[in-house]
Coordinates of C-alpha atoms in Angstrom, one line a residue:
M138 CA 68.9 4.6 67.4
K139 CA 67.2 3.1 64.4
K140 CA 64.1 5.4 64.8
V141 CA 66.5 8.4 65.1
I142 CA 68.3 7.2 61.8
L143 CA 64.8 6.3 60.0
I144 CA 63.4 9.9 61.0
F145 CA 66.7 11.6 59.7
V146 CA 66.4 9.5 56.5
T147 CA 62.6 10.7 56.0
I148 CA 63.6 14.4 56.8
V149 CA 66.5 14.3 54.2
L150 CA 64.0 12.7 51.6
S151 CA 61.6 15.3 52.5
G152 CA 64.3 17.9 51.9
L153 CA 65.3 16.5 48.6
L154 CA 61.9 16.4 47.6
Y155 CA 61.3 20.0 48.4
A156 CA 64.6 20.8 46.5
K157 CA 63.2 19.2 43.5
D158 CA 60.0 20.7 43.7
N159 CA 61.0 24.4 44.7
K160 CA 57.4 25.9 44.5
S161 CA 56.2 27.8 47.5
T162 CA 53.2 26.6 49.2
D163 CA 51.5 29.9 48.1
A164 CA 52.3 28.6 44.5
L165 CA 50.9 25.0 45.0
L166 CA 47.8 26.5 46.5
R167 CA 47.0 28.7 43.5
E168 CA 48.0 25.7 41.4
I169 CA 45.3 23.5 43.1
D170 CA 42.8 26.1 42.9
G171 CA 43.5 26.1 38.8
I172 CA 43.1 22.3 38.8
I173 CA 39.9 22.3 40.9
K174 CA 38.5 24.6 38.3
N175 CA 39.5 22.6 35.4
R176 CA 39.2 19.1 37.1
Q177 CA 36.8 17.8 34.7
T178 CA 39.7 17.7 32.1
Y179 CA 41.4 15.0 34.4
G180 CA 38.2 13.2 34.9
A181 CA 37.8 13.0 31.1
E182 CA 41.3 11.6 30.6
K183 CA 40.6 8.9 33.3
E184 CA 37.3 8.2 31.5
A185 CA 39.1 7.6 28.3
R186 CA 41.4 5.2 29.9
I187 CA 38.8 3.4 31.4
A188 CA 36.9 3.2 28.2
D189 CA 40.2 1.8 26.4
L190 CA 40.5 -0.7 29.1
K191 CA 36.6 -1.9 28.8
K192 CA 37.2 -2.2 25.0
L193 CA 40.2 -4.3 25.6
L194 CA 38.1 -6.2 28.2
A195 CA 35.6 -6.9 25.7
E196 CA 38.0 -8.2 23.0
A197 CA 39.9 -10.5 25.4
T198 CA 39.9 -14.2 24.4
S199 CA 40.9 -15.7 27.5
D200 CA 40.0 -15.7 31.4
E201 CA 43.7 -14.9 32.2
Q202 CA 43.4 -11.8 30.0
R203 CA 40.2 -11.0 31.4
Y204 CA 41.3 -11.1 35.0
G205 CA 44.4 -8.8 34.1
F206 CA 42.1 -6.0 32.4
C207 CA 39.4 -6.4 35.4
G208 CA 42.6 -5.8 37.9
R209 CA 43.6 -2.7 35.6
L210 CA 40.0 -1.6 35.8
F211 CA 40.0 -2.0 39.5
D212 CA 42.9 0.1 40.0
E213 CA 41.5 2.8 38.0
Y214 CA 38.3 2.8 39.5
R215 CA 40.0 2.5 43.2
A216 CA 39.4 5.9 44.9
Y217 CA 37.5 7.0 41.9
N218 CA 34.1 4.9 42.0
L219 CA 34.1 2.5 44.8
D220 CA 30.7 0.6 43.3
S221 CA 32.5 0.2 40.2
S222 CA 35.7 -0.9 41.7
F223 CA 33.6 -3.5 44.0
V224 CA 31.9 -4.7 40.6
Y225 CA 35.4 -5.6 39.0
A226 CA 36.6 -7.1 42.1
Q227 CA 33.8 -9.2 42.1
R228 CA 34.3 -10.1 38.5
K229 CA 37.9 -11.0 39.2
E230 CA 36.5 -13.3 41.9
E231 CA 34.2 -15.1 39.3
L232 CA 37.1 -15.4 36.6
A233 CA 39.6 -16.7 39.6
H234 CA 36.7 -19.3 40.4
R235 CA 36.7 -20.3 36.7
M236 CA 40.3 -20.6 36.5
D237 CA 40.7 -22.3 39.8
K238 CA 43.5 -20.2 41.1
L239 CA 43.7 -19.6 44.9
D240 CA 46.1 -16.5 44.8
Y241 CA 43.8 -14.9 42.3
L242 CA 40.7 -15.7 44.7
D243 CA 42.8 -14.2 47.6
D244 CA 43.7 -10.9 45.6
A245 CA 40.2 -10.5 44.6
A246 CA 38.8 -10.9 48.2
M247 CA 41.4 -8.5 49.3
N248 CA 40.0 -6.2 46.6
M249 CA 36.7 -6.7 47.8
A250 CA 37.8 -6.0 51.5
E251 CA 39.5 -2.8 50.4
V252 CA 36.2 -1.5 49.0
M253 CA 34.3 -2.4 52.0
G254 CA 36.8 -0.9 54.4
T255 CA 36.9 2.4 52.5
T256 CA 32.8 2.6 52.7
G257 CA 33.2 2.0 56.6
M258 CA 32.1 -1.6 56.4
Y259 CA 34.8 -2.4 58.8
K260 CA 33.1 -5.8 60.1
E261 CA 32.3 -7.2 56.9
A262 CA 36.0 -6.3 55.5
L263 CA 37.6 -8.1 58.4
E264 CA 35.3 -11.0 58.0
L265 CA 36.3 -11.5 54.4
L266 CA 40.3 -11.1 55.2
G267 CA 39.6 -13.6 57.9
Q268 CA 38.5 -16.1 55.5
I269 CA 42.0 -15.9 53.7
D270 CA 44.5 -18.6 54.8
K271 CA 47.7 -16.7 55.3
K272 CA 49.8 -19.5 54.9
T273 CA 48.9 -20.1 51.2
L274 CA 49.3 -16.4 50.4
P275 CA 51.9 -16.0 47.6
D276 CA 54.9 -13.6 48.6
Y277 CA 53.6 -10.7 46.3
L278 CA 50.3 -10.3 48.3
Y279 CA 51.6 -10.2 51.9
G280 CA 52.3 -6.6 51.7
Y281 CA 48.8 -6.0 50.4
Y282 CA 47.4 -8.3 53.2
Y283 CA 48.9 -6.4 56.1
H284 CA 48.4 -3.1 54.6
L285 CA 44.6 -3.6 54.5
Y286 CA 44.6 -4.8 58.2
R287 CA 46.5 -1.7 59.0
T288 CA 44.4 0.5 57.2
I289 CA 41.1 -0.8 58.6
Y290 CA 42.3 -0.9 62.0
G291 CA 43.7 2.8 61.7
L292 CA 40.1 3.9 60.4
M293 CA 38.3 2.2 63.2
G294 CA 40.7 3.7 65.6
D295 CA 40.0 7.2 64.1
Y296 CA 36.2 6.6 64.8
A297 CA 36.0 4.6 67.8
V298 CA 33.9 6.1 70.6
T299 CA 35.6 5.2 73.5
E300 CA 39.5 5.6 74.5
K301 CA 39.9 2.1 75.4
V302 CA 38.7 0.7 72.1
K303 CA 40.3 3.4 70.5
K304 CA 43.9 2.4 72.0
E305 CA 43.2 -1.2 71.3
Y306 CA 42.6 -0.6 67.4
Y307 CA 45.5 1.7 67.3
R308 CA 47.6 -1.3 68.9
M309 CA 46.4 -3.7 66.2
M310 CA 47.4 -1.1 63.6
D311 CA 50.7 -0.8 65.1
L312 CA 51.0 -4.8 64.9
Y313 CA 50.2 -4.9 61.2
R314 CA 52.3 -2.0 60.5
D315 CA 55.3 -3.8 62.1
S316 CA 54.1 -6.9 60.2
L317 CA 54.2 -4.8 57.0
L318 CA 57.6 -3.5 57.8
Q319 CA 58.9 -7.1 58.0
V320 CA 57.6 -8.4 54.5
N321 CA 59.1 -5.3 52.9
A322 CA 62.9 -5.3 52.1
S323 CA 64.8 -2.7 54.4
D324 CA 66.2 -0.9 51.5
S325 CA 63.1 -0.8 49.6
L326 CA 60.7 2.5 49.2
G327 CA 57.6 0.7 50.5
H328 CA 59.7 0.1 53.7
V329 CA 60.8 3.6 54.2
L330 CA 57.4 4.9 53.7
V331 CA 55.8 2.7 56.2
M332 CA 58.5 3.5 58.5
A333 CA 57.9 7.0 57.8
D334 CA 54.2 6.6 58.4
K335 CA 55.4 5.1 61.9
C336 CA 57.3 8.1 62.6
I337 CA 54.8 10.6 62.0
V338 CA 52.3 8.8 64.2
H339 CA 54.6 9.7 67.0
A340 CA 56.2 12.9 65.9
Q341 CA 54.9 16.5 65.1
Y342 CA 56.5 18.4 62.1
E343 CA 56.4 22.0 61.2
E344 CA 53.1 23.1 60.1
A345 CA 54.5 24.8 56.8
I346 CA 56.2 21.8 55.6
R347 CA 53.1 19.6 56.5
M348 CA 50.8 21.9 54.5
H349 CA 53.6 22.0 51.5
Y350 CA 53.6 18.3 51.2
L351 CA 49.8 18.1 51.6
A352 CA 49.6 20.3 48.6
L353 CA 51.9 18.1 46.5
S354 CA 49.6 15.3 47.6
A355 CA 46.4 17.0 46.8
I356 CA 47.9 18.1 43.5
A357 CA 48.8 14.4 42.7
D358 CA 45.2 13.3 43.6
L359 CA 43.3 15.8 41.6
K360 CA 45.6 15.3 38.5
S361 CA 45.2 11.5 38.7
A362 CA 41.5 12.0 38.7
V363 CA 40.9 10.0 42.0
K364 CA 37.8 10.8 44.0
E365 CA 38.6 9.0 47.4
Y366 CA 41.4 11.0 49.1
V367 CA 42.2 12.6 52.4
S368 CA 44.9 15.3 51.3
L369 CA 42.7 18.0 50.0
R370 CA 40.2 17.6 53.0
K371 CA 43.4 18.1 55.5
L372 CA 44.7 20.9 53.6
A373 CA 41.2 22.6 53.8
S374 CA 41.4 22.3 57.6
L375 CA 44.8 23.9 57.4
V376 CA 44.1 26.7 55.2
Y377 CA 41.0 27.3 57.4
D378 CA 43.4 27.6 60.5
E379 CA 45.3 30.2 58.4
G380 CA 42.2 32.4 58.0
D381 CA 41.8 31.5 54.2
I382 CA 38.1 30.7 54.5
D383 CA 37.3 30.9 50.7
R384 CA 40.0 28.5 49.9
A385 CA 39.0 26.0 52.7
Y386 CA 35.4 26.0 51.4
N387 CA 36.3 25.4 47.9
Y388 CA 38.7 22.6 48.9
L389 CA 36.1 21.1 51.1
K390 CA 33.2 21.6 48.6
C391 CA 35.4 19.8 46.0
S392 CA 36.5 17.0 48.5
L393 CA 32.6 16.3 49.2
E394 CA 31.5 16.5 45.6
D395 CA 34.2 13.6 44.7
A396 CA 33.8 11.6 47.8
T397 CA 29.8 11.6 46.9
L398 CA 30.5 10.5 43.3
C399 CA 32.8 8.0 44.6
N400 CA 30.3 6.7 47.0
A401 CA 33.0 6.7 49.7
R402 CA 30.8 7.0 52.5
L403 CA 33.6 7.1 55.1
R404 CA 35.4 10.4 53.4
T405 CA 31.7 11.8 53.3
L406 CA 31.2 11.0 57.0
E407 CA 34.9 12.6 57.7
I408 CA 34.0 15.6 55.7
S409 CA 30.6 16.1 57.1
Q410 CA 32.3 16.6 60.6
V411 CA 34.3 19.6 59.4
F412 CA 32.2 21.1 56.5
P413 CA 29.5 22.8 58.8
I414 CA 32.1 24.6 60.7
I415 CA 33.8 25.8 57.4
D416 CA 30.5 26.2 55.7
Q417 CA 29.3 28.4 58.9
A418 CA 32.4 30.5 58.6
Y419 CA 32.4 31.0 54.7
Q420 CA 28.4 31.8 55.2
L421 CA 29.2 34.6 57.8
K422 CA 31.9 35.8 55.8
T423 CA 29.6 35.7 52.6
K424 CA 27.0 37.6 54.6
R425 CA 29.4 40.2 55.9
Q426 CA 30.7 40.6 52.4
Q427 CA 27.1 41.0 51.2
Q428 CA 26.7 43.7 53.9
E429 CA 29.8 45.5 53.1
M430 CA 28.4 45.1 49.4
K431 CA 25.1 46.7 50.3
V432 CA 27.0 49.6 52.3
S433 CA 29.1 50.3 49.1
L434 CA 26.1 50.2 46.9
I435 CA 24.5 52.5 49.3
C436 CA 27.6 54.9 49.1
I437 CA 28.1 54.5 45.4
S438 CA 24.1 55.5 44.8
L439 CA 24.8 58.6 47.0
L440 CA 27.9 59.3 45.2
S441 CA 25.9 58.9 42.1
V442 CA 23.2 61.3 43.5
F443 CA 25.9 63.9 44.2
L444 CA 27.6 63.3 40.9
L445 CA 24.3 63.9 39.0
V446 CA 23.5 66.9 40.9
A447 CA 27.2 68.3 40.3
I448 CA 27.0 67.4 36.7
F449 CA 23.6 69.4 36.6
F450 CA 25.2 72.6 38.2
V451 CA 28.1 72.0 36.0
Y452 CA 25.7 72.0 32.9
K453 CA 24.1 75.0 33.9
Q454 CA 27.3 76.8 34.3
M455 CA 28.4 75.5 31.1
K456 CA 25.3 77.0 29.4
K457 CA 26.1 80.4 31.4
V458 CA 29.7 80.5 30.3
A459 CA 28.5 79.6 26.7
A460 CA 25.9 82.2 26.8
A461 CA 28.7 84.6 28.2
R462 CA 30.9 83.3 25.3
R463 CA 28.3 84.0 22.9
E464 CA 27.9 87.4 24.2
V465 CA 31.7 87.9 24.1
I466 CA 31.8 87.1 20.6
D467 CA 28.8 89.2 19.8
T468 CA 30.6 91.9 21.5
N469 CA 33.6 91.5 19.6
T470 CA 31.9 91.3 16.5
L471 CA 30.2 94.6 17.3
L472 CA 33.8 96.1 18.6
Q473 CA 35.3 94.8 15.1
E474 CA 32.4 96.6 13.0
L475 CA 32.8 99.8 15.2
N476 CA 36.5 99.5 14.7
E477 CA 36.0 99.2 10.9
E478 CA 33.8 102.2 11.0
L479 CA 36.1 104.4 13.0
H480 CA 38.7 103.2 10.6
D481 CA 36.7 104.5 7.8
S482 CA 35.8 107.5 9.6
N483 CA 39.5 108.1 10.3
S484 CA 40.3 107.7 6.8
Q485 CA 37.5 109.9 5.6
L486 CA 38.6 112.5 8.4
K487 CA 42.1 112.2 6.8
E488 CA 40.5 112.9 3.5
M489 CA 38.9 115.9 4.6
N490 CA 41.9 117.2 6.7
H491 CA 43.7 116.7 3.5
T492 CA 41.1 118.6 1.3
L493 CA 41.1 121.1 4.1
S494 CA 44.9 121.3 3.9
E495 CA 44.6 121.9 -0.1
A496 CA 41.8 124.3 0.2
N497 CA 44.0 126.2 2.9
Y498 CA 47.1 126.1 0.9
I499 CA 44.8 127.2 -2.2
K500 CA 43.3 130.1 -0.1
E501 CA 47.0 131.0 0.9
E502 CA 48.2 131.0 -2.4
Y503 CA 45.3 132.7 -3.9
I504 CA 45.5 135.5 -0.9
G505 CA 49.2 135.8 -1.8
R506 CA 48.8 135.9 -5.5
Y507 CA 45.9 138.3 -4.8
M508 CA 48.0 140.6 -2.7
D509 CA 51.0 140.5 -4.9
Q510 CA 48.8 141.5 -8.1
C511 CA 47.2 144.2 -6.2
S512 CA 50.5 145.5 -5.0
T513 CA 51.6 145.3 -8.9
Y514 CA 48.7 147.0 -10.1
L515 CA 49.0 149.9 -7.5
D516 CA 52.5 150.2 -8.8
K517 CA 51.6 150.4 -12.3
M518 CA 48.9 152.7 -11.8
D519 CA 50.9 155.1 -9.7
L520 CA 53.4 154.9 -12.5
Y521 CA 50.8 155.4 -15.0
R522 CA 49.5 158.4 -13.1
R523 CA 52.8 160.1 -13.0
S524 CA 53.2 159.7 -16.5
L525 CA 50.2 161.4 -17.3
N526 CA 50.9 164.1 -14.8
K527 CA 54.2 164.8 -16.4
I528 CA 52.4 165.0 -19.9
A529 CA 49.7 167.3 -18.3
A530 CA 52.6 169.5 -16.6
A531 CA 54.3 169.8 -19.9
G532 CA 51.1 171.3 -21.6
R533 CA 50.8 168.4 -24.1
V534 CA 47.0 168.5 -23.8
E535 CA 46.7 166.5 -27.1
E536 CA 49.2 163.9 -26.3
L537 CA 47.5 163.5 -22.7
Y538 CA 44.1 163.1 -24.4
K539 CA 45.6 160.6 -27.0
A540 CA 46.9 158.4 -23.9
I541 CA 43.7 158.6 -21.8
K542 CA 41.8 157.6 -25.1
S543 CA 44.4 154.7 -26.0
S544 CA 43.4 151.0 -24.6
Q545 CA 46.9 149.8 -25.1
F546 CA 47.5 149.8 -21.2
L547 CA 44.2 148.1 -20.4
D548 CA 45.2 145.3 -23.3
E549 CA 48.4 144.8 -21.9
E550 CA 47.5 144.4 -18.4
L551 CA 44.6 142.0 -19.2
K552 CA 47.1 139.8 -21.0
E553 CA 49.4 139.9 -18.1
F554 CA 46.4 139.0 -16.0
Y555 CA 45.5 136.1 -18.0
A556 CA 49.1 134.7 -17.9
N557 CA 49.4 135.0 -14.3
F558 CA 46.0 133.3 -13.8
D559 CA 46.9 130.4 -15.9
M560 CA 50.4 129.9 -14.1
T561 CA 48.9 130.1 -10.7
F562 CA 46.0 127.7 -11.6
L563 CA 48.3 125.2 -13.2
Q564 CA 50.7 125.4 -10.0
L565 CA 47.7 124.8 -7.9
F566 CA 46.2 121.9 -10.0
P567 CA 48.8 120.7 -12.3
N568 CA 46.6 117.7 -13.6
F569 CA 43.5 119.9 -14.4
V570 CA 44.1 119.9 -18.0
E571 CA 44.3 116.2 -18.2
E572 CA 41.3 115.5 -15.9
F573 CA 39.3 118.0 -17.8
N574 CA 40.1 116.6 -21.2
A575 CA 39.1 112.9 -19.8
L576 CA 35.5 114.6 -19.3
L577 CA 35.3 115.7 -23.2
T578 CA 34.6 113.6 -26.2
E579 CA 37.0 115.7 -28.1
P580 CA 40.0 117.0 -25.8
C581 CA 41.0 120.6 -26.4
N582 CA 44.9 121.3 -26.5
P583 CA 45.7 124.5 -24.9
K584 CA 48.7 126.1 -25.8
P585 CA 51.8 125.7 -23.4
G586 CA 51.4 127.6 -20.3
E587 CA 47.5 128.8 -21.0

């Protein structure tokens, strides 16, 4: 019943944490991608904290202060640089000997055992822990003591060769986990977490939830700039199973780099067991992408050749079109000139027609005047003949002779002829006098009607 309650509490806590951080798993993975690209920033922040602690350590005036700063430096270097963390664990041991404090000696010894267990030196770590007298341990170190035993036996079980030895190590791990549960208060967070760990060993949870919280754990590890971690490596395996080879390779590569910098030989070994599989898949994918890129480049090259050929033909057609356009422009210009010439010809033709019309009008007028004048002269000559005939018939020879000899009739007819000519000419050419005077230096002023 107790296990059921604890499992329920664990699931409820997980749900609350998930509700608090409602980011989707995809969003968390994208956040991890960004953190990996900029992880140097978090490393710089951690190095700055370490530098400040080293300065404080150098300025410390007592062994008690030095021990405290060495402990803080050990915490900073834990899972960041195991060589440096071991150095500060040794300095803690030296200071503890100098101050002759047994609990400080036990704490420093457990620090060194922690580093040894992380680097795979299980035998040495257990020997060092075996030298600690559990009866003299202060209460605040019991949890750390059992935690180290539980962790080391768990790691030994993970890498045991035979199934019999593996079960024995896991049995020892369960014993120390139970001891760890006993030293933690039942209502403490540490107790709940250890109990949750125990439930996880014997239960399976949904893959999506496991990936989500692995992602949260990986974000916390990367932001805290630790180098010795498990979450990102396990997350790489999960995303690889999901088919995201690029992301799995990137996560595993980051884990390997950090484990190497930290000198965490155990984590390097764990990664080296998985890395060849993901690396091979990544290389195959990269090779396939390169082949696809080659095919794409060939296709692009062929398309480029076709495009150049098309451009060449289009250019030739454009030149032809341009030449045709120039011909059209020249033809239009010529047509325009011909139209202008035709317009001038039409104007001249109109003038000629107008002139011909005027000439025809003059001819008609002259002919009409001529016929009228001739008719009038014939009538007058007939009248004159009759008058002479009467005189002759009357025997008035002398009067007849006088009439024949007189020029009065001719003068009157000539005067009338001039008058008719002037009238007719001025009717046909009303501006003749003004235009003729314009040609003279001294204009003449004919009498009205002449």
